[in-house]
GROMACS .gro file of C-alpha atoms in nm:
model
  363
    1MET     CA    1   1.720  -5.855   5.764
    2ARG     CA    2   1.609  -5.511   5.639
    3PHE     CA    3   1.828  -5.543   5.329
    4ARG     CA    4   1.656  -5.868   5.236
    5LEU     CA    5   1.310  -5.707   5.263
    6LEU     CA    6   1.420  -5.421   5.036
    7LEU     CA    7   1.540  -5.661   4.768
    8LEU     CA    8   1.211  -5.852   4.787
    9GLY     CA    9   1.009  -5.533   4.737
   10LEU     CA   10   1.208  -5.436   4.435
   11ALA     CA   11   1.160  -5.779   4.282
   12LEU     CA   12   0.783  -5.761   4.326
   13LEU     CA   13   0.772  -5.415   4.163
   14ALA     CA   14   0.967  -5.537   3.865
   15ALA     CA   15   0.724  -5.828   3.824
   16LEU     CA   16   0.424  -5.599   3.759
   17PRO     CA   17   0.305  -5.596   3.389
   18ALA     CA   18   0.459  -5.308   3.185
   19PRO     CA   19   0.130  -5.214   3.004
   20ALA     CA   20  -0.028  -5.126   3.335
   21LEU     CA   21   0.234  -4.857   3.393
   22ALA     CA   22   0.203  -4.702   3.046
   23ALA     CA   23  -0.174  -4.718   3.006
   24SER     CA   24  -0.230  -4.349   3.075
   25ASP     CA   25   0.034  -4.235   2.817
   26ASP     CA   26  -0.100  -4.459   2.541
   27ALA     CA   27  -0.452  -4.324   2.590
   28THR     CA   28  -0.341  -3.960   2.526
   29PRO     CA   29  -0.297  -3.831   2.162
   30ASP     CA   30   0.035  -3.677   2.064
   31TRP     CA   31  -0.117  -3.327   2.026
   32ALA     CA   32  -0.278  -3.345   2.374
   33ARG     CA   33   0.019  -3.455   2.583
   34ASP     CA   34   0.118  -3.255   2.888
   35ALA     CA   35   0.313  -2.931   2.847
   36GLY     CA   36   0.639  -3.096   2.942
   37THR     CA   37   0.651  -3.305   2.621
   38ILE     CA   38   0.810  -3.155   2.300
   39ALA     CA   39   0.584  -3.170   1.990
   40PRO     CA   40   0.738  -3.355   1.693
   41PRO     CA   41   0.853  -3.160   1.383
   42VAL     CA   42   0.598  -3.147   1.101
   43LEU     CA   43   0.687  -3.100   0.733
   44ARG     CA   44   0.529  -2.811   0.539
   45ALA     CA   45   0.406  -2.850   0.181
   46ASN     CA   46   0.430  -2.481   0.085
   47VAL     CA   47   0.704  -2.250   0.206
   48THR     CA   48   0.762  -1.876   0.152
   49VAL     CA   49   1.093  -1.709   0.231
   50THR     CA   50   1.223  -1.353   0.209
   51SER     CA   51   1.597  -1.418   0.236
   52ASP     CA   52   1.840  -1.587  -0.003
   53VAL     CA   53   1.853  -1.913   0.198
   54VAL     CA   54   1.598  -2.171   0.318
   55ARG     CA   55   1.630  -2.264   0.686
   56ILE     CA   56   1.508  -2.571   0.875
   57GLY     CA   57   1.244  -2.360   1.050
   58ASP     CA   58   1.105  -2.264   0.709
   59VAL     CA   59   1.032  -2.621   0.599
   60VAL     CA   60   0.916  -2.778   0.929
   61ASP     CA   61   0.710  -2.667   1.225
   62ASN     CA   62   0.845  -2.726   1.577
   63ALA     CA   63   1.206  -2.720   1.458
   64GLY     CA   64   1.334  -2.603   1.796
   65THR     CA   65   1.689  -2.472   1.821
   66ALA     CA   66   1.771  -2.608   1.473
   67GLY     CA   67   1.522  -2.371   1.309
   68GLN     CA   68   1.786  -2.114   1.210
   69VAL     CA   69   2.014  -2.361   1.033
   70ALA     CA   70   2.032  -2.296   0.657
   71ILE     CA   71   1.996  -2.605   0.437
   72TYR     CA   72   1.925  -2.473   0.086
   73ARG     CA   73   1.979  -2.168  -0.134
   74ALA     CA   74   1.646  -1.992  -0.196
   75PRO     CA   75   1.504  -1.956  -0.549
   76ASP     CA   76   1.562  -1.634  -0.742
   77LEU     CA   77   1.363  -1.330  -0.635
   78GLY     CA   78   0.998  -1.360  -0.727
   79THR     CA   79   1.025  -1.725  -0.839
   80THR     CA   80   0.910  -2.063  -0.706
   81GLY     CA   81   1.095  -2.396  -0.686
   82SER     CA   82   1.015  -2.744  -0.553
   83LEU     CA   83   1.206  -3.023  -0.377
   84PRO     CA   84   1.120  -3.392  -0.329
   85ALA     CA   85   1.014  -3.453   0.031
   86ALA     CA   86   1.265  -3.737   0.059
   87GLN     CA   87   1.550  -3.500  -0.026
   88VAL     CA   88   1.431  -3.252   0.237
   89LEU     CA   89   1.411  -3.525   0.502
   90ALA     CA   90   1.764  -3.633   0.419
   91ALA     CA   91   1.890  -3.276   0.468
   92LEU     CA   92   1.706  -3.260   0.802
   93ARG     CA   93   1.858  -3.589   0.923
   94ALA     CA   94   2.203  -3.449   0.841
   95HIS     CA   95   2.134  -3.190   1.110
   96ASP     CA   96   1.990  -3.442   1.359
   97VAL     CA   97   1.629  -3.346   1.293
   98ILE     CA   98   1.454  -3.685   1.296
   99GLY     CA   99   1.105  -3.820   1.347
  100VAL     CA  100   0.952  -3.563   1.110
  101GLU     CA  101   0.582  -3.615   1.036
  102THR     CA  102   0.542  -3.591   0.656
  103ARG     CA  103   0.161  -3.632   0.633
  104ASP     CA  104   0.216  -3.801   0.293
  105ILE     CA  105   0.370  -3.484   0.141
  106LYS     CA  106   0.565  -3.578  -0.173
  107GLN     CA  107   0.711  -3.238  -0.266
  108VAL     CA  108   0.790  -2.916  -0.085
  109THR     CA  109   0.727  -2.593  -0.281
  110VAL     CA  110   0.943  -2.291  -0.194
  111THR     CA  111   0.853  -1.937  -0.306
  112ARG     CA  112   1.085  -1.643  -0.258
  113LEU     CA  113   0.893  -1.323  -0.200
  114ALA     CA  114   1.006  -1.008  -0.385
  115ARG     CA  115   0.918  -0.646  -0.458
  116ASN     CA  116   0.844  -0.632  -0.830
  117ILE     CA  117   0.880  -0.301  -1.017
  118ALA     CA  118   0.756  -0.306  -1.377
  119ALA     CA  119   0.969  -0.151  -1.652
  120LYS     CA  120   0.685   0.088  -1.740
  121ASP     CA  121   0.669   0.209  -1.380
  122ILE     CA  122   1.040   0.287  -1.395
  123GLN     CA  123   1.001   0.480  -1.720
  124ASP     CA  124   0.708   0.675  -1.577
  125ALA     CA  125   0.909   0.760  -1.264
  126VAL     CA  126   1.198   0.892  -1.476
  127THR     CA  127   0.971   1.106  -1.695
  128GLN     CA  128   0.801   1.248  -1.386
  129ALA     CA  129   1.141   1.333  -1.239
  130LEU     CA  130   1.243   1.512  -1.563
  131GLU     CA  131   0.915   1.702  -1.608
  132HIS     CA  132   0.979   2.078  -1.656
  133ARG     CA  133   1.349   2.024  -1.594
  134ASN     CA  134   1.580   2.267  -1.781
  135GLY     CA  135   1.330   2.358  -2.051
  136LEU     CA  136   1.152   2.024  -2.083
  137GLY     CA  137   0.772   2.021  -2.095
  138ASP     CA  138   0.505   1.794  -1.949
  139ALA     CA  139   0.597   1.434  -1.867
  140ALA     CA  140   0.335   1.306  -2.113
  141ASN     CA  141   0.527   1.471  -2.400
  142LEU     CA  142   0.871   1.331  -2.314
  143SER     CA  143   1.029   1.050  -2.515
  144LEU     CA  144   1.308   0.859  -2.336
  145THR     CA  145   1.588   0.643  -2.473
  146PHE     CA  146   1.778   0.453  -2.201
  147ASP     CA  147   2.143   0.357  -2.233
  148ARG     CA  148   2.045   0.007  -2.122
  149ASP     CA  149   1.715  -0.165  -2.183
  150VAL     CA  150   1.488  -0.116  -1.883
  151GLN     CA  151   1.334  -0.443  -1.764
  152ASP     CA  152   1.116  -0.548  -1.473
  153LEU     CA  153   1.308  -0.537  -1.145
  154HIS     CA  154   1.282  -0.788  -0.860
  155LEU     CA  155   1.403  -0.652  -0.526
  156GLU     CA  156   1.407  -0.797  -0.177
  157ALA     CA  157   1.058  -0.797  -0.026
  158THR     CA  158   1.178  -0.568   0.251
  159ASN     CA  159   1.213  -0.283  -0.001
  160THR     CA  160   0.865  -0.139   0.060
  161GLY     CA  161   0.938   0.232   0.005
  162ALA     CA  162   0.843   0.442  -0.296
  163LEU     CA  163   1.079   0.537  -0.580
  164GLN     CA  164   1.217   0.866  -0.453
  165PRO     CA  165   1.438   1.070  -0.692
  166THR     CA  166   1.744   1.192  -0.504
  167ALA     CA  167   1.957   1.325  -0.795
  168VAL     CA  168   1.816   1.450  -1.127
  169HIS     CA  169   2.035   1.599  -1.402
  170TYR     CA  170   1.938   1.701  -1.757
  171ASP     CA  171   2.156   1.872  -2.020
  172GLN     CA  172   1.938   2.064  -2.266
  173ARG     CA  173   2.223   2.089  -2.518
  174THR     CA  174   2.300   1.715  -2.537
  175THR     CA  175   1.951   1.600  -2.424
  176ARG     CA  176   2.116   1.353  -2.182
  177PHE     CA  177   1.969   1.271  -1.840
  178ASP     CA  178   2.105   1.105  -1.525
  179VAL     CA  179   1.847   1.013  -1.257
  180THR     CA  180   1.907   0.833  -0.926
  181PHE     CA  181   1.629   0.688  -0.706
  182GLU     CA  182   1.629   0.551  -0.351
  183ILE     CA  183   1.388   0.290  -0.210
  184GLY     CA  184   1.351   0.262   0.166
  185ASN     CA  185   1.319  -0.076   0.342
  186ASP     CA  186   1.177  -0.229   0.657
  187SER     CA  187   1.503  -0.389   0.769
  188GLY     CA  188   1.662  -0.064   0.885
  189THR     CA  189   1.956  -0.101   0.646
  190ALA     CA  190   2.067   0.152   0.383
  191PRO     CA  191   1.807   0.221   0.110
  192THR     CA  192   1.839   0.055  -0.229
  193ARG     CA  193   1.973   0.284  -0.502
  194LEU     CA  194   1.876   0.270  -0.868
  195ARG     CA  195   2.041   0.483  -1.138
  196PHE     CA  196   1.922   0.538  -1.495
  197THR     CA  197   2.087   0.732  -1.780
  198GLY     CA  198   1.995   0.809  -2.139
  199THR     CA  199   1.845   1.083  -2.356
  200ALA     CA  200   1.515   1.269  -2.330
  201ILE     CA  201   1.344   1.484  -2.592
  202GLU     CA  202   1.016   1.668  -2.590
  203THR     CA  203   0.769   1.570  -2.860
  204VAL     CA  204   0.445   1.713  -2.998
  205GLU     CA  205   0.161   1.566  -3.199
  206ALA     CA  206   0.182   1.680  -3.559
  207ALA     CA  207   0.000   1.629  -3.888
  208VAL     CA  208   0.234   1.438  -4.123
  209LEU     CA  209   0.197   1.406  -4.501
  210THR     CA  210   0.136   1.058  -4.642
  211ARG     CA  211   0.233   1.169  -4.995
  212SER     CA  212   0.425   1.444  -5.169
  213VAL     CA  213   0.212   1.750  -5.251
  214GLU     CA  214   0.251   2.050  -5.477
  215ARG     CA  215   0.187   2.417  -5.418
  216THR     CA  216  -0.183   2.519  -5.409
  217GLU     CA  217  -0.298   2.155  -5.356
  218MET     CA  218  -0.579   2.112  -5.106
  219LEU     CA  219  -0.530   1.849  -4.836
  220LYS     CA  220  -0.772   1.558  -4.798
  221SER     CA  221  -0.821   1.317  -4.510
  222SER     CA  222  -0.610   1.047  -4.679
  223ASP     CA  223  -0.317   1.290  -4.715
  224ILE     CA  224  -0.258   1.326  -4.340
  225ILE     CA  225  -0.168   1.103  -4.044
  226VAL     CA  226  -0.086   1.205  -3.686
  227GLU     CA  227   0.257   1.125  -3.539
  228ARG     CA  228   0.470   1.244  -3.250
  229ARG     CA  229   0.773   1.439  -3.365
  230PRO     CA  230   1.052   1.618  -3.175
  231LYS     CA  231   0.944   1.966  -3.078
  232ALA     CA  232   1.286   2.099  -3.181
  233GLU     CA  233   1.222   1.972  -3.535
  234ILE     CA  234   0.884   2.141  -3.579
  235GLY     CA  235   0.890   2.432  -3.339
  236GLY     CA  236   0.590   2.570  -3.162
  237ASP     CA  237   0.350   2.590  -3.459
  238ALA     CA  238   0.288   2.224  -3.543
  239ALA     CA  239  -0.031   2.189  -3.746
  240THR     CA  240  -0.307   1.962  -3.616
  241ARG     CA  241  -0.494   1.718  -3.836
  242GLU     CA  242  -0.819   1.910  -3.794
  243GLY     CA  243  -0.646   2.236  -3.875
  244ALA     CA  244  -0.479   2.099  -4.189
  245LEU     CA  245  -0.779   1.931  -4.353
  246GLY     CA  246  -0.918   2.138  -4.639
  247MET     CA  247  -0.626   2.381  -4.630
  248GLN     CA  248  -0.412   2.471  -4.931
  249MET     CA  249  -0.037   2.418  -4.953
  250ARG     CA  250   0.175   2.731  -4.956
  251HIS     CA  251   0.471   2.542  -5.113
  252PRO     CA  252   0.561   2.187  -5.223
  253MET     CA  253   0.644   1.929  -4.951
  254ARG     CA  254   0.758   1.566  -4.947
  255ALA     CA  255   0.583   1.265  -4.798
  256GLY     CA  256   0.673   1.211  -4.432
  257GLN     CA  257   0.726   1.579  -4.354
  258ALA     CA  258   0.542   1.728  -4.058
  259LEU     CA  259   0.315   2.023  -4.136
  260ARG     CA  260   0.345   2.357  -3.964
  261VAL     CA  261   0.079   2.624  -3.957
  262ALA     CA  262   0.304   2.841  -4.173
  263ASP     CA  263   0.298   2.576  -4.448
  264LEU     CA  264  -0.078   2.614  -4.497
  265VAL     CA  265  -0.311   2.883  -4.627
  266LYS     CA  266  -0.683   2.902  -4.667
  267PRO     CA  267  -0.784   2.764  -5.008
  268ASP     CA  268  -0.860   3.016  -5.284
  269LEU     CA  269  -1.236   3.012  -5.330
  270VAL     CA  270  -1.206   3.263  -5.614
  271GLN     CA  271  -0.950   3.244  -5.895
  272ARG     CA  272  -0.835   3.532  -6.119
  273ASP     CA  273  -1.046   3.557  -6.439
  274GLN     CA  274  -1.300   3.317  -6.292
  275ALA     CA  275  -1.671   3.384  -6.347
  276VAL     CA  276  -1.823   3.463  -6.009
  277THR     CA  277  -2.157   3.550  -5.858
  278VAL     CA  278  -2.169   3.906  -5.724
  279ILE     CA  279  -2.412   3.958  -5.435
  280PHE     CA  280  -2.536   4.307  -5.345
  281GLN     CA  281  -2.673   4.286  -4.994
  282THR     CA  282  -2.831   4.535  -4.757
  283ALA     CA  283  -3.109   4.530  -4.502
  284GLY     CA  284  -3.415   4.385  -4.669
  285LEU     CA  285  -3.250   4.366  -5.012
  286TYR     CA  286  -3.059   4.084  -5.184
  287LEU     CA  287  -2.952   4.119  -5.550
  288THR     CA  288  -2.719   3.903  -5.758
  289THR     CA  289  -2.541   3.955  -6.088
  290ARG     CA  290  -2.256   3.800  -6.283
  291GLY     CA  291  -1.897   3.921  -6.269
  292LYS     CA  292  -1.537   3.826  -6.340
  293ALA     CA  293  -1.280   3.804  -6.060
  294LEU     CA  294  -0.971   4.017  -6.110
  295ASP     CA  295  -0.782   3.860  -5.813
  296ASN     CA  296  -0.735   3.530  -5.634
  297GLY     CA  297  -0.894   3.521  -5.291
  298ALA     CA  298  -0.959   3.292  -4.993
  299GLU     CA  299  -1.262   3.321  -4.769
  300GLY     CA  300  -1.270   3.667  -4.612
  301ASP     CA  301  -1.027   3.823  -4.862
  302VAL     CA  302  -1.118   4.149  -5.039
  303VAL     CA  303  -1.098   4.113  -5.419
  304SER     CA  304  -1.182   4.324  -5.723
  305VAL     CA  305  -1.459   4.211  -5.956
  306LEU     CA  306  -1.565   4.337  -6.300
  307ASN     CA  307  -1.944   4.380  -6.320
  308LEU     CA  308  -2.027   4.225  -6.656
  309GLN     CA  309  -2.345   4.434  -6.695
  310SER     CA  310  -2.216   4.778  -6.609
  311LYS     CA  311  -1.851   4.709  -6.708
  312ARG     CA  312  -1.746   4.880  -6.386
  313THR     CA  313  -1.499   4.741  -6.129
  314VAL     CA  314  -1.623   4.692  -5.775
  315THR     CA  315  -1.466   4.541  -5.463
  316GLY     CA  316  -1.618   4.281  -5.234
  317VAL     CA  317  -1.540   4.005  -4.985
  318VAL     CA  318  -1.503   3.640  -5.087
  319SER     CA  319  -1.790   3.466  -4.909
  320GLY     CA  320  -1.789   3.124  -5.075
  321ARG     CA  321  -1.660   2.926  -5.368
  322GLY     CA  322  -1.701   3.151  -5.677
  323GLN     CA  323  -1.895   3.405  -5.473
  324VAL     CA  324  -1.822   3.769  -5.381
  325THR     CA  325  -2.046   3.973  -5.151
  326ILE     CA  326  -2.077   4.353  -5.155
  327GLN     CA  327  -2.239   4.505  -4.852
  328VAL     CA  328  -2.438   4.816  -4.950
  329ALA     CA  329  -2.465   5.074  -4.677
  330THR     CA  330  -2.820   5.131  -4.558
  331PRO     CA  331  -2.920   5.495  -4.625
  332GLU     CA  332  -3.016   5.710  -4.328
  333PRO     CA  333  -3.393   5.770  -4.301
  334ILE     CA  334  -3.506   6.104  -4.453
  335VAL     CA  335  -3.763   6.321  -4.271
  336ILE     CA  336  -3.956   6.541  -4.518
  337SER     CA  337  -4.193   6.820  -4.423
  338SER     CA  338  -4.478   6.951  -4.640
  339THR     CA  339  -4.251   7.218  -4.781
  340ASP     CA  340  -3.972   6.975  -4.883
  341VAL     CA  341  -3.933   6.869  -5.242
  342ALA     CA  342  -3.914   6.503  -5.349
  343PRO     CA  343  -3.563   6.351  -5.313
  344THR     CA  344  -3.351   6.247  -5.606
  345PRO     CA  345  -3.313   5.874  -5.684
  346THR     CA  346  -3.068   5.678  -5.461
  347ALA     CA  347  -2.838   5.428  -5.632
  348LEU     CA  348  -2.808   5.085  -5.461
  349ALA     CA  349  -2.609   4.922  -5.736
  350ASP     CA  350  -2.461   4.995  -6.073
  351ASN     CA  351  -2.785   4.912  -6.254
  352THR     CA  352  -3.046   4.930  -5.971
  353GLN     CA  353  -3.216   5.244  -5.844
  354VAL     CA  354  -3.501   5.309  -5.600
  355THR     CA  355  -3.696   5.638  -5.619
  356SER     CA  356  -3.885   5.781  -5.321
  357GLN     CA  357  -4.197   5.985  -5.395
  358VAL     CA  358  -4.361   6.196  -5.124
  359THR     CA  359  -4.702   6.361  -5.144
  360SER     CA  360  -4.749   6.684  -4.950
  361LYS     CA  361  -5.026   6.708  -4.696
  362PRO     CA  362  -5.329   6.920  -4.790
  363GLU     CA  363  -5.352   7.255  -4.627
   0.00000   0.00000   0.00000
């Protein structure tokens, strides 16, 4: 009798409408279900990775235990690639990841993060490492030639450390260098090593001739350009552009040659047998006359001059173009008492005299 009642109760329970049992579940959104329900996987439109593979957990949220499964090779370091969403879903189904919400995403973009080091930054790091090494000068004056062309580097994003030189070698005789750097990382693995070899020379800025010049020619602005040349080629007395302008060549030189200070002299402002102006100068007195130079002379040189009026030879200092100055010593003041006689005339120049006349005081 009890068995029959149990069967009847079960039959009545089965006869109840199914919607009445599920009403509470249907009224609750997917994102608000109770904590015991697993959220569905959701496709991502934009993905960034740091390793060389793309995993299921990179392309979908809520991947669960399948998140670490690799499904694609990642793009090259520092680059971006894209995949059709349908192709991604097919790869997910192959690993039993189904029911993925796509949210109408048509393509999945994958970017591989990287540490980018520009070629110029590498060159600067090498020159800084070689600065003042075995006779080399400042880094700004070093010119490097690498055995292999230096290009931008793309390293794993975990390489966050600075370029630290760990081995630096330079041979002054052959000018060759060998520099090794290490870059630390966040992954706790061994640091990345970078090695660069080539040649390094020290250069200086120099004034370079744009044309061939002859001895005694004066240099103009159009005759000179500024270039960097090896210091070993010029030495320590490279002429600057400002220092070369207006100077006179000591000897002939060809176009393209770098000028040294020793190649230049001050221009001759006075030429031998040239008519010049002779200036007699003292305190409060300035006299000029004509003369003929007996020597060549640059500014500040002492030359001999023939005074055309007195026919006597005097010496003076070249003070300008066609101009020689003679400084006349100022005579000491003379104190004369009433018993002194008048002084004799004092000669200031070959043909100029000043006479002092003193009148005695009355008794």
